[in-house]
PDB file of C-alpha atoms and ligand atoms in Angstrom:
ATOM      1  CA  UNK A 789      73.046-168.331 221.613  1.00  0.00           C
ATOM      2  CA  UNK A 790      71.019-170.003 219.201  1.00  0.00           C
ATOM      3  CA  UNK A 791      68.340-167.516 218.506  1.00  0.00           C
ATOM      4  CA  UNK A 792      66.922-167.561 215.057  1.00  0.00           C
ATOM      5  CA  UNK A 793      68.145-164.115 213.837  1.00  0.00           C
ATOM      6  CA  UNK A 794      71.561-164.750 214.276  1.00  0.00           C
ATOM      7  CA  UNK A 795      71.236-168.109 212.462  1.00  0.00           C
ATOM      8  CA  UNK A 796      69.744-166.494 209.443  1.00  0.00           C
ATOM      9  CA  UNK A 797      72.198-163.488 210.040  1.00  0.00           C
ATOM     10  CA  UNK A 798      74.665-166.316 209.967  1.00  0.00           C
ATOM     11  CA  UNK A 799      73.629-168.110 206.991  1.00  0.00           C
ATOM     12  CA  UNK A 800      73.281-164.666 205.103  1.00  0.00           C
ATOM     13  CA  UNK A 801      77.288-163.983 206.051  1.00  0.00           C
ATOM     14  CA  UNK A 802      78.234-167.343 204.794  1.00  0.00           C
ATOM     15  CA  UNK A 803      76.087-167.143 201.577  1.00  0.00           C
ATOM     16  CA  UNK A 804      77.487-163.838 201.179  1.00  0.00           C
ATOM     17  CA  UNK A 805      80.709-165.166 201.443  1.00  0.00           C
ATOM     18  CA  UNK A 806      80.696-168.079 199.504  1.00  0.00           C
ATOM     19  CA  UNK A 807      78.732-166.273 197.082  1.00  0.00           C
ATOM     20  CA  UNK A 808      82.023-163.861 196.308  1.00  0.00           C
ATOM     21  CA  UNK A 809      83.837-167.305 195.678  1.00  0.00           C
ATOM     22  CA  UNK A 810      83.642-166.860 191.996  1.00  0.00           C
ATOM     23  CA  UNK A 811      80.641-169.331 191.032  1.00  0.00           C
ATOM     24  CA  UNK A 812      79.143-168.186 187.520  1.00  0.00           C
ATOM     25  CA  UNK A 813      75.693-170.212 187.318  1.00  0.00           C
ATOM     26  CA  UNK A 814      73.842-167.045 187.684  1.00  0.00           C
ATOM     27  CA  UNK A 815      72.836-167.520 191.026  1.00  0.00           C
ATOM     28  CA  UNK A 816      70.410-164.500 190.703  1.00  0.00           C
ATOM     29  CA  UNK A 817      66.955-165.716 189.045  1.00  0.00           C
ATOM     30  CA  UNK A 818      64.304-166.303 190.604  1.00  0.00           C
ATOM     31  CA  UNK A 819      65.473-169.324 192.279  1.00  0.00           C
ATOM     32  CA  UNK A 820      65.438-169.677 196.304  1.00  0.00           C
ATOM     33  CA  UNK A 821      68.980-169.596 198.053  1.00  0.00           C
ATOM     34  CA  UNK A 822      70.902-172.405 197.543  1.00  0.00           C
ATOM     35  CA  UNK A 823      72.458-173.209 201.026  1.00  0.00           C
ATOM     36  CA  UNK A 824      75.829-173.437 201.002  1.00  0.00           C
ATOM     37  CA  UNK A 825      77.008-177.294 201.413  1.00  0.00           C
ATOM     38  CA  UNK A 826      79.771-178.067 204.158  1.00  0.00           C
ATOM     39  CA  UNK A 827      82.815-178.394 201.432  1.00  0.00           C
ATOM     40  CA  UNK A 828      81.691-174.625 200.983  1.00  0.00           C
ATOM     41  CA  UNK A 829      81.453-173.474 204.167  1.00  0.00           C
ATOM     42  CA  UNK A 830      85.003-175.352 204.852  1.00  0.00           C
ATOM     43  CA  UNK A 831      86.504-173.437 201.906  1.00  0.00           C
ATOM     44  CA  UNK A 832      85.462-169.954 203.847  1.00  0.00           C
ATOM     45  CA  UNK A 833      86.876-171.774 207.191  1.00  0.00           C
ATOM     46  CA  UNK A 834      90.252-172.482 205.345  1.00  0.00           C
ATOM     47  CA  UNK A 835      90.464-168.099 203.804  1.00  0.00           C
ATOM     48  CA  UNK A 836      89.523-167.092 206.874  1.00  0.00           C
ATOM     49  CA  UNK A 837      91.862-169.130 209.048  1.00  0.00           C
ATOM     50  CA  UNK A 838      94.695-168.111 205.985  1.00  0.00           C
ATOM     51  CA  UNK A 839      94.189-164.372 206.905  1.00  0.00           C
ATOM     52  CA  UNK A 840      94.242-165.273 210.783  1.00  0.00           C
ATOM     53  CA  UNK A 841      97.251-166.434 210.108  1.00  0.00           C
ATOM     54  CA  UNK A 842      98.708-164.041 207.761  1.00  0.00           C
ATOM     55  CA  UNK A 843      96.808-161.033 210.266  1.00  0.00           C
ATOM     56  CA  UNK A 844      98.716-162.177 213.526  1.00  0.00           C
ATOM     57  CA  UNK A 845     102.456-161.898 212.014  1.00  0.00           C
ATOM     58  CA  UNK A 846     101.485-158.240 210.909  1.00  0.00           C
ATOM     59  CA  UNK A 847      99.939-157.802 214.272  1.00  0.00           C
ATOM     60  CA  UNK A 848      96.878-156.354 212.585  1.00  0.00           C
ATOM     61  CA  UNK A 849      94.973-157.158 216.279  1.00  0.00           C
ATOM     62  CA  UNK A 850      91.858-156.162 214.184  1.00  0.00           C
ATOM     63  CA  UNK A 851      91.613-158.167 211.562  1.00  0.00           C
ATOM     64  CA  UNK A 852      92.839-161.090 214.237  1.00  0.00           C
ATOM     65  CA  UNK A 853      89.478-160.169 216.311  1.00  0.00           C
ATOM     66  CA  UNK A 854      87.359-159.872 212.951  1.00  0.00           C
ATOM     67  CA  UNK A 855      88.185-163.152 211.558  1.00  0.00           C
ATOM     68  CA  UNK A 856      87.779-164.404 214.600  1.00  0.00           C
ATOM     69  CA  UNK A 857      84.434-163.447 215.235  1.00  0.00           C
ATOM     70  CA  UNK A 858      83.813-164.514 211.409  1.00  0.00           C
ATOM     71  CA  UNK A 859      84.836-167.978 212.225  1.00  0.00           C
ATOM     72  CA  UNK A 860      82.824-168.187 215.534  1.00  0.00           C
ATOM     73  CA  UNK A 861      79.605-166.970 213.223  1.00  0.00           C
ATOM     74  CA  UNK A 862      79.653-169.340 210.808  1.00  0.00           C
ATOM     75  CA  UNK A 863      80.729-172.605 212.875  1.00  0.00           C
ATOM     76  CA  UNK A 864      77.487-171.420 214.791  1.00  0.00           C
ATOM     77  CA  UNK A 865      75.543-170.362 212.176  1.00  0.00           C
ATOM     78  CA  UNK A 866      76.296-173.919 210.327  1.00  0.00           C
ATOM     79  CA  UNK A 867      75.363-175.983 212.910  1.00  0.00           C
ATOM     80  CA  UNK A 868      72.498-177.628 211.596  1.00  0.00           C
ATOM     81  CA  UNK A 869      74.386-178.591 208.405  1.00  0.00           C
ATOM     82  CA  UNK A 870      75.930-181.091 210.093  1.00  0.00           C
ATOM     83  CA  UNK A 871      74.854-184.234 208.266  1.00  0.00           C
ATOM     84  CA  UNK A 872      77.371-186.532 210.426  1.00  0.00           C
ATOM     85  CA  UNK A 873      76.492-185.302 214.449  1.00  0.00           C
ATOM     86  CA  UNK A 874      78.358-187.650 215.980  1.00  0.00           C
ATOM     87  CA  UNK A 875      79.702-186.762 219.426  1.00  0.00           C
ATOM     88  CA  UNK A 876      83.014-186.330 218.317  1.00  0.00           C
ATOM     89  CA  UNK A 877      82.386-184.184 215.994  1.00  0.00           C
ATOM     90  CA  UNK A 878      80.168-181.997 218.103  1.00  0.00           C
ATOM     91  CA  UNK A 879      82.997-182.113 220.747  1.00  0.00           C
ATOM     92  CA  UNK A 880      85.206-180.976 218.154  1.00  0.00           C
ATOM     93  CA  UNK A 881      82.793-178.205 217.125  1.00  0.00           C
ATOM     94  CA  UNK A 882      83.093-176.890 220.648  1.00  0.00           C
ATOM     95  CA  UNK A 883      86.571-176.744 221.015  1.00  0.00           C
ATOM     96  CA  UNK A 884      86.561-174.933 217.720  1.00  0.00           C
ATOM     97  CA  UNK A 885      84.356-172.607 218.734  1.00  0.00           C
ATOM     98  CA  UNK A 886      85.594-172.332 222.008  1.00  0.00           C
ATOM     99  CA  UNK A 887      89.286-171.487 220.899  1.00  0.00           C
ATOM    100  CA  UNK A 888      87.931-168.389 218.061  1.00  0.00           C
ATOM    101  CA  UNK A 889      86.312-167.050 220.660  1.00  0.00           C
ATOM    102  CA  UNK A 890      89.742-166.828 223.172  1.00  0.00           C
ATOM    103  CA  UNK A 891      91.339-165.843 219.349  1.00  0.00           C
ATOM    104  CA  UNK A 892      89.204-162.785 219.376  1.00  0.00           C
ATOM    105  CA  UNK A 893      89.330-162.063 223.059  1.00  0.00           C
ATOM    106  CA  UNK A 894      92.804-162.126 223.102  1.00  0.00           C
ATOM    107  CA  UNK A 895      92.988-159.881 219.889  1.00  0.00           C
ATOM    108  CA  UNK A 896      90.830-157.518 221.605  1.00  0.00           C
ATOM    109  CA  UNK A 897      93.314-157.313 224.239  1.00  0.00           C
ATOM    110  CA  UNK A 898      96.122-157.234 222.193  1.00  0.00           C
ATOM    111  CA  UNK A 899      97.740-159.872 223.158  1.00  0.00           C
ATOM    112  CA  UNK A 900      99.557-161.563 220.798  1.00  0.00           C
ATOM    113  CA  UNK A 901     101.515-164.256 222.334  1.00  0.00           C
ATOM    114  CA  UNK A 902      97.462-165.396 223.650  1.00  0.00           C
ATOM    115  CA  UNK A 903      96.305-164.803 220.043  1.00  0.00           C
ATOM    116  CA  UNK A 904      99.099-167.472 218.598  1.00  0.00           C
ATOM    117  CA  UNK A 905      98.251-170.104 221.299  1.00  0.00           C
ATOM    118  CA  UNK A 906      94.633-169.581 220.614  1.00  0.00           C
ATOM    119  CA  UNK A 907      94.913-170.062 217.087  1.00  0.00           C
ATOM    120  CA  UNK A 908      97.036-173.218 217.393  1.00  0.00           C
ATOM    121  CA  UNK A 909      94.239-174.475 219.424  1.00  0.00           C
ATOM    122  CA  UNK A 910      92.408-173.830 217.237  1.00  0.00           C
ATOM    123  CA  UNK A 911      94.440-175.320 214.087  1.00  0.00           C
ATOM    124  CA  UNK A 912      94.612-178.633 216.173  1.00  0.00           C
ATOM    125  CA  UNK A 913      90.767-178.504 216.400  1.00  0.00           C
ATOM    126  CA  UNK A 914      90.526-178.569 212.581  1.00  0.00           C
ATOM    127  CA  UNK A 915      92.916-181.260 212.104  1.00  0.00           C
ATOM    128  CA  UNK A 916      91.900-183.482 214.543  1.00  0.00           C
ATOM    129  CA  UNK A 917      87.662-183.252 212.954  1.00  0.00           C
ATOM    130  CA  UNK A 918      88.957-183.788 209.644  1.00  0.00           C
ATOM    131  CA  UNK A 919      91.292-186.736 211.010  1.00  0.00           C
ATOM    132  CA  UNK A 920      87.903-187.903 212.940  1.00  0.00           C
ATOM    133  CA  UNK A 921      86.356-188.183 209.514  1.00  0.00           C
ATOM    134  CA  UNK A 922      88.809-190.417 207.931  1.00  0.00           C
ATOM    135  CA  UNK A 923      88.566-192.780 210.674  1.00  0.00           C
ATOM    136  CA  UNK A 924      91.941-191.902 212.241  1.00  0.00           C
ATOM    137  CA  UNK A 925      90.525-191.851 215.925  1.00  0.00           C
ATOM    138  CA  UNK A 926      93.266-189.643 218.332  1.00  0.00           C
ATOM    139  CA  UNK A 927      92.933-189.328 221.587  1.00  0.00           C
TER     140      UNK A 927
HETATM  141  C1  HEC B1787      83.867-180.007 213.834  1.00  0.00           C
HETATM  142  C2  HEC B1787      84.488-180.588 212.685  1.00  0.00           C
HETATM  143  C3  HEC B1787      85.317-179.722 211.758  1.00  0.00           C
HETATM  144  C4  HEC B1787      86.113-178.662 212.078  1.00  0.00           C
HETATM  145  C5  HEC B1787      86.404-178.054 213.448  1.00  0.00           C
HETATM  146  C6  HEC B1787      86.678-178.195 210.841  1.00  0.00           C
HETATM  147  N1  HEC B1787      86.239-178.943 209.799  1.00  0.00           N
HETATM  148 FE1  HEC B1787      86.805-178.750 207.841  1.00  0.00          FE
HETATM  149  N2  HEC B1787      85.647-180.346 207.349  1.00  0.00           N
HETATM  150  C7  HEC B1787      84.830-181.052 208.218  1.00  0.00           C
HETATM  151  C8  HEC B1787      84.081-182.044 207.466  1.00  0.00           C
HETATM  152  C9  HEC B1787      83.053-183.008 208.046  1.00  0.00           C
HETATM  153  C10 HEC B1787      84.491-181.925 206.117  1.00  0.00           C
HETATM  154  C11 HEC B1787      84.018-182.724 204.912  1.00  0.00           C
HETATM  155  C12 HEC B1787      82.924-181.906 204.262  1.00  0.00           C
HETATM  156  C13 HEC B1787      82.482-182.427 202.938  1.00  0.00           C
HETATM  157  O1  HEC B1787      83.343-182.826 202.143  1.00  0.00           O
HETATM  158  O2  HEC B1787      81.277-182.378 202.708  1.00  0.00           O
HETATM  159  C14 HEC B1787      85.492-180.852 206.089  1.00  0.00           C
HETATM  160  C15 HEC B1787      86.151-180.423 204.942  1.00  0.00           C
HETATM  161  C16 HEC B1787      87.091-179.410 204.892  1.00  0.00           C
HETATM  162  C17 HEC B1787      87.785-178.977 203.696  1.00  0.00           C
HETATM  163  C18 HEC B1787      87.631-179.588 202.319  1.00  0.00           C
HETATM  164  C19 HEC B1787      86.466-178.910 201.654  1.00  0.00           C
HETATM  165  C20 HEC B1787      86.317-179.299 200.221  1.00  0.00           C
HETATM  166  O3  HEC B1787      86.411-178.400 199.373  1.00  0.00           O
HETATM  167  O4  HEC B1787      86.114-180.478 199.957  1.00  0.00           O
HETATM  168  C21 HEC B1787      88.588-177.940 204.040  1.00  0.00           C
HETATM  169  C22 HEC B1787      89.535-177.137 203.155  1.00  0.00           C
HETATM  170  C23 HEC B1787      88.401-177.709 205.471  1.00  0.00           C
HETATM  171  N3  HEC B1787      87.475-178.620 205.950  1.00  0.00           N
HETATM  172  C24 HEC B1787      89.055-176.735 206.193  1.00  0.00           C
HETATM  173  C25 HEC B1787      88.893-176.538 207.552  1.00  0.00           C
HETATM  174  C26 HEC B1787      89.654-175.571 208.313  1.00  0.00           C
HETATM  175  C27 HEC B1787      90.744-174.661 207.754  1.00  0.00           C
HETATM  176  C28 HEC B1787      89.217-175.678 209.584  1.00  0.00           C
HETATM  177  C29 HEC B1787      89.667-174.884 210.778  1.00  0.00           C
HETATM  178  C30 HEC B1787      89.794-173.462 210.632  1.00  0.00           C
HETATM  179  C31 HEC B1787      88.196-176.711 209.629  1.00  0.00           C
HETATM  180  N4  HEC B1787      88.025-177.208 208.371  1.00  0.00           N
HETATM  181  C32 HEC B1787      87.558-177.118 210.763  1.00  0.00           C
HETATM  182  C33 HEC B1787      84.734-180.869 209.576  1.00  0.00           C
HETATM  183  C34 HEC B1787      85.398-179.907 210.317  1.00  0.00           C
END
């Protein structure tokens, strides 16, 4: 799951992504990659979880599956940027994970009543990290 070409395949998609995000310091020279920070990666979460959203009430079982996957990629790929590891917020990254992959299963299999539950599940698993981080334990 972890393999090292799918974590640089990974990073590439993100810095791909976040590259398209409209930054103008000429990220071209001759300096190395600038990894893209968490707040960046989150901003790519938030589009992508947008056109989920926007992709399931036009039924568009495609683009459901694709930013699915997309989401599943770079919450694995970004693993290691995870300054703050604590077990809640690995716990968190699992369910994450967990519920973009049913997202895209159930997309494949055009199921779209499974598709809205998964993303829901989903939704929930980024409020309740973010809550995590402001100290507002649930349970
Ligand atoms: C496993 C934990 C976790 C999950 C799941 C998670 N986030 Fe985050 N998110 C964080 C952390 C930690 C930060 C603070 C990062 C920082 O400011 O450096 C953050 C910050 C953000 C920000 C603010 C970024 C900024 O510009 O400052 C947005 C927007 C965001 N997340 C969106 C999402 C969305 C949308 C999802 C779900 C699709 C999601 N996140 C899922 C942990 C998570």
């Amino acid at each position: 799951m972890f393999h090292p070409r799918s974590l640089a395949f990974g990073i590439a998609a993100v810095l791909a992504l976040t590259a398209s995000h409209g930054r103008s310091e000429s990220p071209k020279q001759k300096e190395p990659p600038v990894l893209p920070n968490e707040a960046q990666v989150m901003q790519v979460k938030l589009k992508r979880s947008q056109a989920l959203l926007e992709a399931l009430t036009k039924e568009d079982f495609k683009q459901i599956e694709e930013s699915a996957n997309s989401l599943v990629r770079i919450s694995k790929a970004t693993e290691f940027l995870r300054a703050y590891k604590t077990e809640e917020y690995e716990f968190q990254a699992r369910v994450f994970q967990r519920s973009a992959e049913t997202l895209a299963e159930k997309a494949k299999a055009k199921n779209l009543d499974g598709a809205t539950l998964a993303y829901l599940d989903m939704t929930v698993s980024c409020v309740a990290c973010h809550s995590h981080f402001r100290g507002r334990k649930r349970d």
